[in-house]
GROMACS .gro file of C-alpha atoms in nm:
model
  318
    1MET     CA    1   7.157  15.947  15.754
    2THR     CA    2   7.511  15.825  15.820
    3ASN     CA    3   7.629  15.915  16.171
    4LEU     CA    4   7.912  16.166  16.173
    5ALA     CA    5   8.224  16.104  16.378
    6ILE     CA    6   8.343  16.461  16.313
    7ALA     CA    7   8.134  16.762  16.217
    8ALA     CA    8   8.269  17.115  16.198
    9THR     CA    9   8.100  17.428  16.066
   10GLY     CA   10   8.266  17.764  16.009
   11LEU     CA   11   8.601  17.665  16.157
   12ARG     CA   12   8.826  17.970  16.190
   13LYS     CA   13   9.171  18.025  16.335
   14SER     CA   14   9.415  18.314  16.304
   15TYR     CA   15   9.754  18.392  16.451
   16GLY     CA   16   9.778  18.767  16.455
   17GLU     CA   17   9.704  18.885  16.102
   18LYS     CA   18   9.774  18.539  15.957
   19VAL     CA   19   9.446  18.361  15.880
   20VAL     CA   20   9.511  17.986  15.893
   21LEU     CA   21   9.157  17.850  15.873
   22ASP     CA   22   8.892  18.066  15.713
   23GLY     CA   23   8.546  17.914  15.750
   24VAL     CA   24   8.622  17.544  15.704
   25ASP     CA   25   8.334  17.294  15.710
   26LEU     CA   26   8.405  16.924  15.762
   27ALA     CA   27   8.183  16.617  15.792
   28VAL     CA   28   8.341  16.276  15.846
   29PRO     CA   29   8.113  15.968  15.870
   30GLU     CA   30   8.188  15.700  16.126
   31GLY     CA   31   8.404  15.410  16.017
   32THR     CA   32   8.570  15.588  15.724
   33THR     CA   33   8.906  15.739  15.640
   34PHE     CA   34   8.904  16.111  15.565
   35SER     CA   35   9.218  16.275  15.432
   36LEU     CA   36   9.299  16.643  15.452
   37LEU     CA   37   9.556  16.747  15.191
   38GLY     CA   38   9.735  17.076  15.151
   39PRO     CA   39  10.077  17.234  15.103
   40ASN     CA   40  10.302  17.306  15.399
   41GLY     CA   41  10.151  17.581  15.609
   42ALA     CA   42   9.801  17.528  15.470
   43GLY     CA   43   9.655  17.465  15.816
   44LYS     CA   44   9.630  17.085  15.825
   45THR     CA   45   9.801  17.044  16.160
   46THR     CA   46   9.610  17.341  16.301
   47ALA     CA   47   9.282  17.170  16.206
   48VAL     CA   48   9.393  16.849  16.378
   49LYS     CA   49   9.499  17.036  16.692
   50ILE     CA   50   9.161  17.211  16.712
   51LEU     CA   51   8.955  16.897  16.651
   52SER     CA   52   9.160  16.705  16.908
   53THR     CA   53   9.120  16.979  17.175
   54LEU     CA   54   9.489  17.076  17.180
   55ILE     CA   55   9.413  17.436  17.081
   56THR     CA   56   9.092  17.636  17.056
   57ALA     CA   57   8.931  17.775  16.743
   58ASP     CA   58   8.850  18.142  16.707
   59ALA     CA   59   8.507  18.050  16.575
   60GLY     CA   60   8.305  17.754  16.459
   61GLU     CA   61   8.076  17.479  16.585
   62ILE     CA   62   8.248  17.143  16.632
   63ARG     CA   63   8.124  16.800  16.735
   64VAL     CA   64   8.359  16.505  16.768
   65GLY     CA   65   8.234  16.160  16.862
   66GLY     CA   66   7.890  16.310  16.917
   67HIS     CA   67   8.020  16.557  17.177
   68ASP     CA   68   8.030  16.935  17.157
   69LEU     CA   69   8.394  17.040  17.165
   70ALA     CA   70   8.319  17.365  17.347
   71THR     CA   71   8.107  17.219  17.629
   72ALA     CA   72   8.241  16.863  17.663
   73PRO     CA   73   8.613  16.860  17.578
   74GLN     CA   74   8.682  16.578  17.826
   75ALA     CA   75   8.428  16.354  17.654
   76VAL     CA   76   8.592  16.432  17.321
   77ARG     CA   77   8.936  16.344  17.459
   78ALA     CA   78   8.802  16.012  17.587
   79ALA     CA   79   8.676  15.923  17.239
   80ILE     CA   80   8.987  16.008  17.036
   81GLY     CA   81   9.349  15.914  16.986
   82VAL     CA   82   9.615  16.135  16.826
   83THR     CA   83   9.938  16.040  16.653
   84GLY     CA   84  10.128  16.354  16.558
   85GLN     CA   85  10.401  16.431  16.308
   86PHE     CA   86  10.666  16.367  16.570
   87SER     CA   87  10.682  16.047  16.770
   88ALA     CA   88  10.565  16.052  17.132
   89VAL     CA   89  10.777  15.746  17.205
   90ASP     CA   90  11.023  15.778  17.495
   91GLY     CA   91  11.348  15.631  17.362
   92LEU     CA   92  11.498  15.586  17.710
   93ILE     CA   93  11.254  15.311  17.809
   94THR     CA   94  11.145  14.990  17.639
   95GLY     CA   95  10.853  14.950  17.402
   96GLU     CA   96  10.663  14.761  17.672
   97GLU     CA   97  10.730  15.034  17.927
   98ASN     CA   98  10.602  15.297  17.683
   99MET     CA   99  10.282  15.097  17.648
  100LEU     CA  100  10.243  15.049  18.023
  101LEU     CA  101  10.294  15.421  18.078
  102MET     CA  102  10.003  15.489  17.842
  103ALA     CA  103   9.795  15.228  18.025
  104ASP     CA  104   9.859  15.413  18.352
  105LEU     CA  105   9.757  15.741  18.192
  106HIS     CA  106   9.428  15.576  18.088
  107HIS     CA  107   9.380  15.450  18.446
  108LEU     CA  108   9.381  15.084  18.347
  109SER     CA  109   9.440  14.831  18.624
  110ARG     CA  110   9.783  14.669  18.639
  111HIS     CA  111   9.646  14.343  18.500
  112GLU     CA  112   9.442  14.511  18.227
  113GLY     CA  113   9.731  14.737  18.133
  114ARG     CA  114   9.971  14.447  18.089
  115ARG     CA  115   9.716  14.248  17.889
  116THR     CA  116   9.639  14.545  17.661
  117ALA     CA  117  10.007  14.627  17.613
  118ALA     CA  118  10.096  14.267  17.524
  119GLU     CA  119   9.806  14.236  17.276
  120LEU     CA  120   9.889  14.561  17.099
  121LEU     CA  121  10.261  14.490  17.082
  122GLU     CA  122  10.187  14.156  16.916
  123ARG     CA  123   9.929  14.313  16.685
  124PHE     CA  124  10.185  14.565  16.563
  125ASP     CA  125  10.459  14.304  16.527
  126LEU     CA  126  10.660  14.448  16.814
  127GLY     CA  127  10.647  14.153  17.054
  128ASP     CA  128  11.008  14.046  16.995
  129ALA     CA  129  11.131  14.402  17.055
  130ALA     CA  130  10.909  14.474  17.356
  131LYS     CA  131  11.194  14.450  17.610
  132LYS     CA  132  11.437  14.657  17.405
  133PRO     CA  133  11.487  15.034  17.449
  134ALA     CA  134  11.272  15.225  17.200
  135SER     CA  135  11.583  15.421  17.098
  136THR     CA  136  11.702  15.106  16.920
  137TYR     CA  137  11.385  15.083  16.707
  138SER     CA  138  11.381  15.168  16.337
  139GLY     CA  139  11.168  15.457  16.214
  140GLY     CA  140  10.892  15.222  16.108
  141MET     CA  141  10.895  15.042  16.443
  142LYS     CA  142  10.873  15.372  16.632
  143ARG     CA  143  10.574  15.480  16.424
  144ARG     CA  144  10.403  15.146  16.488
  145LEU     CA  145  10.473  15.179  16.859
  146ASP     CA  146  10.342  15.536  16.849
  147LEU     CA  147  10.014  15.417  16.696
  148ALA     CA  148   9.994  15.122  16.936
  149MET     CA  149  10.026  15.366  17.227
  150THR     CA  150   9.745  15.573  17.077
  151LEU     CA  151   9.520  15.265  17.076
  152VAL     CA  152   9.564  15.181  17.445
  153GLY     CA  153   9.250  15.378  17.531
  154ASP     CA  154   9.049  15.203  17.254
  155PRO     CA  155   8.957  15.529  17.073
  156ARG     CA  156   8.688  15.517  16.805
  157ILE     CA  157   8.832  15.824  16.627
  158ILE     CA  158   9.201  15.857  16.547
  159PHE     CA  159   9.381  16.163  16.416
  160LEU     CA  160   9.692  16.073  16.218
  161ASP     CA  161   9.894  16.383  16.137
  162GLU     CA  162  10.139  16.284  15.861
  163PRO     CA  163  10.194  15.938  16.017
  164THR     CA  164  10.435  15.804  15.755
  165THR     CA  165  10.665  16.103  15.714
  166GLY     CA  166  11.024  15.984  15.688
  167LEU     CA  167  10.938  15.614  15.652
  168ASP     CA  168  11.081  15.394  15.380
  169PRO     CA  169  10.834  15.253  15.123
  170ARG     CA  170  10.801  14.913  15.297
  171SER     CA  171  10.731  15.070  15.637
  172ARG     CA  172  10.484  15.309  15.475
  173HIS     CA  173  10.292  15.023  15.316
  174ASN     CA  174  10.290  14.835  15.648
  175MET     CA  175  10.138  15.140  15.814
  176TRP     CA  176   9.876  15.163  15.540
  177GLN     CA  177   9.770  14.806  15.609
  178ILE     CA  178   9.737  14.882  15.981
  179ILE     CA  179   9.519  15.184  15.903
  180ARG     CA  180   9.296  14.976  15.673
  181GLU     CA  181   9.251  14.716  15.946
  182LEU     CA  182   9.155  14.984  16.198
  183VAL     CA  183   8.886  15.122  15.968
  184THR     CA  184   8.756  14.771  15.893
  185GLY     CA  185   8.714  14.737  16.270
  186GLY     CA  186   8.492  15.046  16.278
  187VAL     CA  187   8.747  15.311  16.372
  188THR     CA  188   8.725  15.652  16.204
  189VAL     CA  189   9.057  15.786  16.078
  190PHE     CA  190   9.125  16.154  16.011
  191LEU     CA  191   9.446  16.161  15.810
  192THR     CA  192   9.666  16.449  15.706
  193THR     CA  193   9.944  16.370  15.463
  194GLN     CA  194  10.179  16.519  15.207
  195TYR     CA  195  10.189  16.189  15.020
  196LEU     CA  196   9.918  16.206  14.755
  197GLU     CA  197   9.953  15.835  14.686
  198GLU     CA  198   9.873  15.775  15.052
  199ALA     CA  199   9.546  15.965  15.033
  200ASP     CA  200   9.459  15.790  14.707
  201GLU     CA  201   9.522  15.448  14.866
  202LEU     CA  202   9.348  15.502  15.199
  203ALA     CA  203   9.088  15.777  15.195
  204ASP     CA  204   8.717  15.731  15.134
  205ARG     CA  205   8.692  16.107  15.098
  206ILE     CA  206   8.955  16.375  15.044
  207ALA     CA  207   8.952  16.750  15.100
  208VAL     CA  208   9.217  16.988  14.969
  209LEU     CA  209   9.295  17.280  15.198
  210HIS     CA  210   9.436  17.593  15.037
  211ASP     CA  211   9.458  17.950  15.166
  212GLY     CA  212   9.256  17.853  15.472
  213LYS     CA  213   8.961  17.719  15.274
  214ILE     CA  214   8.848  17.386  15.133
  215ALA     CA  215   8.937  17.418  14.766
  216ALA     CA  216   8.768  17.092  14.664
  217HIS     CA  217   8.647  16.769  14.817
  218GLY     CA  218   8.520  16.430  14.711
  219THR     CA  219   8.643  16.081  14.642
  220ALA     CA  220   8.980  16.045  14.474
  221GLY     CA  221   8.800  15.965  14.148
  222GLU     CA  222   8.576  16.270  14.174
  223LEU     CA  223   8.871  16.500  14.238
  224LYS     CA  224   9.064  16.359  13.944
  225ARG     CA  225   8.771  16.433  13.715
  226LEU     CA  226   8.786  16.801  13.813
  227VAL     CA  227   9.114  16.841  13.627
  228PRO     CA  228   9.115  16.849  13.246
  229GLY     CA  229   9.358  16.641  13.047
  230GLY     CA  230   9.208  16.293  13.060
  231HIS     CA  231   9.211  16.111  12.729
  232VAL     CA  232   9.195  15.777  12.552
  233ARG     CA  233   9.484  15.687  12.325
  234LEU     CA  234   9.437  15.439  12.041
  235ARG     CA  235   9.734  15.298  11.852
  236PHE     CA  236   9.733  15.109  11.522
  237THR     CA  237   9.995  14.913  11.331
  238ASP     CA  238   9.825  14.923  10.990
  239PRO     CA  239   9.819  15.268  10.820
  240ALA     CA  240   9.491  15.194  10.636
  241THR     CA  241   9.320  15.091  10.959
  242TYR     CA  242   9.456  15.404  11.124
  243GLN     CA  243   9.308  15.623  10.847
  244SER     CA  244   8.970  15.450  10.882
  245ALA     CA  245   8.970  15.503  11.256
  246ALA     CA  246   9.067  15.869  11.213
  247SER     CA  247   8.767  15.915  10.980
  248ALA     CA  248   8.535  15.749  11.231
  249LEU     CA  249   8.675  15.948  11.525
  250HIS     CA  250   8.689  16.289  11.359
  251ASP     CA  251   8.726  16.469  11.694
  252ALA     CA  252   9.048  16.284  11.775
  253THR     CA  253   9.395  16.438  11.769
  254ARG     CA  254   9.611  16.257  11.516
  255ASP     CA  255   9.970  16.142  11.550
  256ASN     CA  256  10.047  16.023  11.197
  257GLU     CA  257  10.401  15.918  11.278
  258ALA     CA  258  10.297  15.692  11.568
  259LEU     CA  259   9.968  15.590  11.399
  260ALA     CA  260   9.788  15.697  11.715
  261LEU     CA  261   9.470  15.886  11.797
  262GLN     CA  262   9.398  16.075  12.116
  263ILE     CA  263   9.038  16.150  12.223
  264PRO     CA  264   8.949  16.370  12.525
  265SER     CA  265   8.776  16.154  12.784
  266ASP     CA  266   8.716  16.128  13.156
  267GLY     CA  267   8.778  15.755  13.131
  268SER     CA  268   8.423  15.662  13.227
  269GLN     CA  269   8.271  15.336  13.107
  270ARG     CA  270   8.009  15.524  12.911
  271GLU     CA  271   8.266  15.726  12.715
  272LEU     CA  272   8.480  15.420  12.645
  273ARG     CA  273   8.176  15.233  12.517
  274SER     CA  274   8.090  15.526  12.289
  275ILE     CA  275   8.441  15.527  12.140
  276LEU     CA  276   8.438  15.152  12.086
  277ASP     CA  277   8.090  15.165  11.929
  278ARG     CA  278   8.213  15.424  11.679
  279LEU     CA  279   8.507  15.199  11.590
  280ASP     CA  280   8.276  14.897  11.555
  281SER     CA  281   8.051  15.094  11.319
  282ALA     CA  282   8.354  15.157  11.099
  283ALA     CA  283   8.462  14.790  11.130
  284VAL     CA  284   8.789  14.904  11.286
  285GLU     CA  285   8.980  14.750  11.574
  286ALA     CA  286   9.262  14.924  11.759
  287ASP     CA  287   9.578  14.732  11.836
  288GLU     CA  288   9.625  14.914  12.163
  289LEU     CA  289   9.393  15.120  12.384
  290THR     CA  290   9.509  15.308  12.692
  291VAL     CA  291   9.315  15.537  12.925
  292HIS     CA  292   9.498  15.834  13.074
  293THR     CA  293   9.336  16.018  13.365
  294PRO     CA  294   9.478  16.293  13.587
  295ASP     CA  295   9.619  16.170  13.919
  296LEU     CA  296   9.604  16.336  14.259
  297ASP     CA  297   9.933  16.512  14.187
  298ASP     CA  298   9.761  16.689  13.896
  299VAL     CA  299   9.465  16.774  14.119
  300PHE     CA  300   9.687  16.903  14.399
  301PHE     CA  301   9.895  17.128  14.174
  302ALA     CA  302   9.587  17.256  13.993
  303LEU     CA  303   9.402  17.339  14.315
  304THR     CA  304   9.697  17.497  14.492
  305GLY     CA  305   9.859  17.659  14.192
  306GLY     CA  306   9.588  17.894  14.072
  307ALA     CA  307   9.427  17.678  13.801
  308VAL     CA  308   9.056  17.730  13.742
  309ILE     CA  309   8.853  17.442  13.887
  310PRO     CA  310   8.471  17.416  13.867
  311ASP     CA  311   8.289  17.551  14.172
  312GLN     CA  312   8.201  17.297  14.439
  313PRO     CA  313   7.970  17.293  14.739
  314LYS     CA  314   8.143  17.435  15.041
  315GLU     CA  315   8.113  17.141  15.283
  316ALA     CA  316   8.368  16.861  15.275
  317ALA     CA  317   8.129  16.576  15.341
  318LEU     CA  318   7.990  16.252  15.209
   0.00000   0.00000   0.00000
């Protein structure tokens, strides 16, 4: 069985009468990216704070990096790194000094601290700016420095709480590439984000948190298939060919003006082959075929907006 970097069962947290997490189960395999999605106030940051030992849960069994959170919090802290929504960078000192400060906090020797700081600054394309005050850095540079500081202790599990909030598209894509490289190197990434495209691009598995519970989980493809509305659209230029295709695909919705047919489909290879076989049997060839499937935006709005979604197993796991 795949080793789990993070395993939580029955995670609960309330603030007064406000239930934030209501029996959440999570299972994140080592060396993968797991993304927790949810609207503002859904409890994403609370989950990260609990798993990273910053606050305690009201109930639940939690293991992070193979260690029990309740009995070995120090061992958990030694295995993880955390980059929060707001930068931990000190703008009054240089990028290099920020890195060296983190090296001191991890009790690295002077020589080892300088070596680690220099390597990470180069890795994150911050070498030329190392001697400049961090207050002069762009937003993207500060986020890269923030993540570089997180890596000083060589954590095998990293919590990224909305790491690209406020970044321009280029900086966001640069951060994505850094995250991919970390996972390729065996690091486990637990990512919370409001950018659905980000989860789609990076996450091996995704869980949607709503009203304190996991509303659905799976790969991006699996979640998209939960939402109805996928279809194949066939367009023709010859009216006679269009009529022949409509006869062969009697379950299709017709658009006589556009000479187009629309067939419900999840976009799977098997369904596409079935449609094409039916056209071949009628000796018909479409001039244009497009596959339309719901995206994560559709999934997110359906799951958090009261739409009926098929029941799923409770645990957000591989």
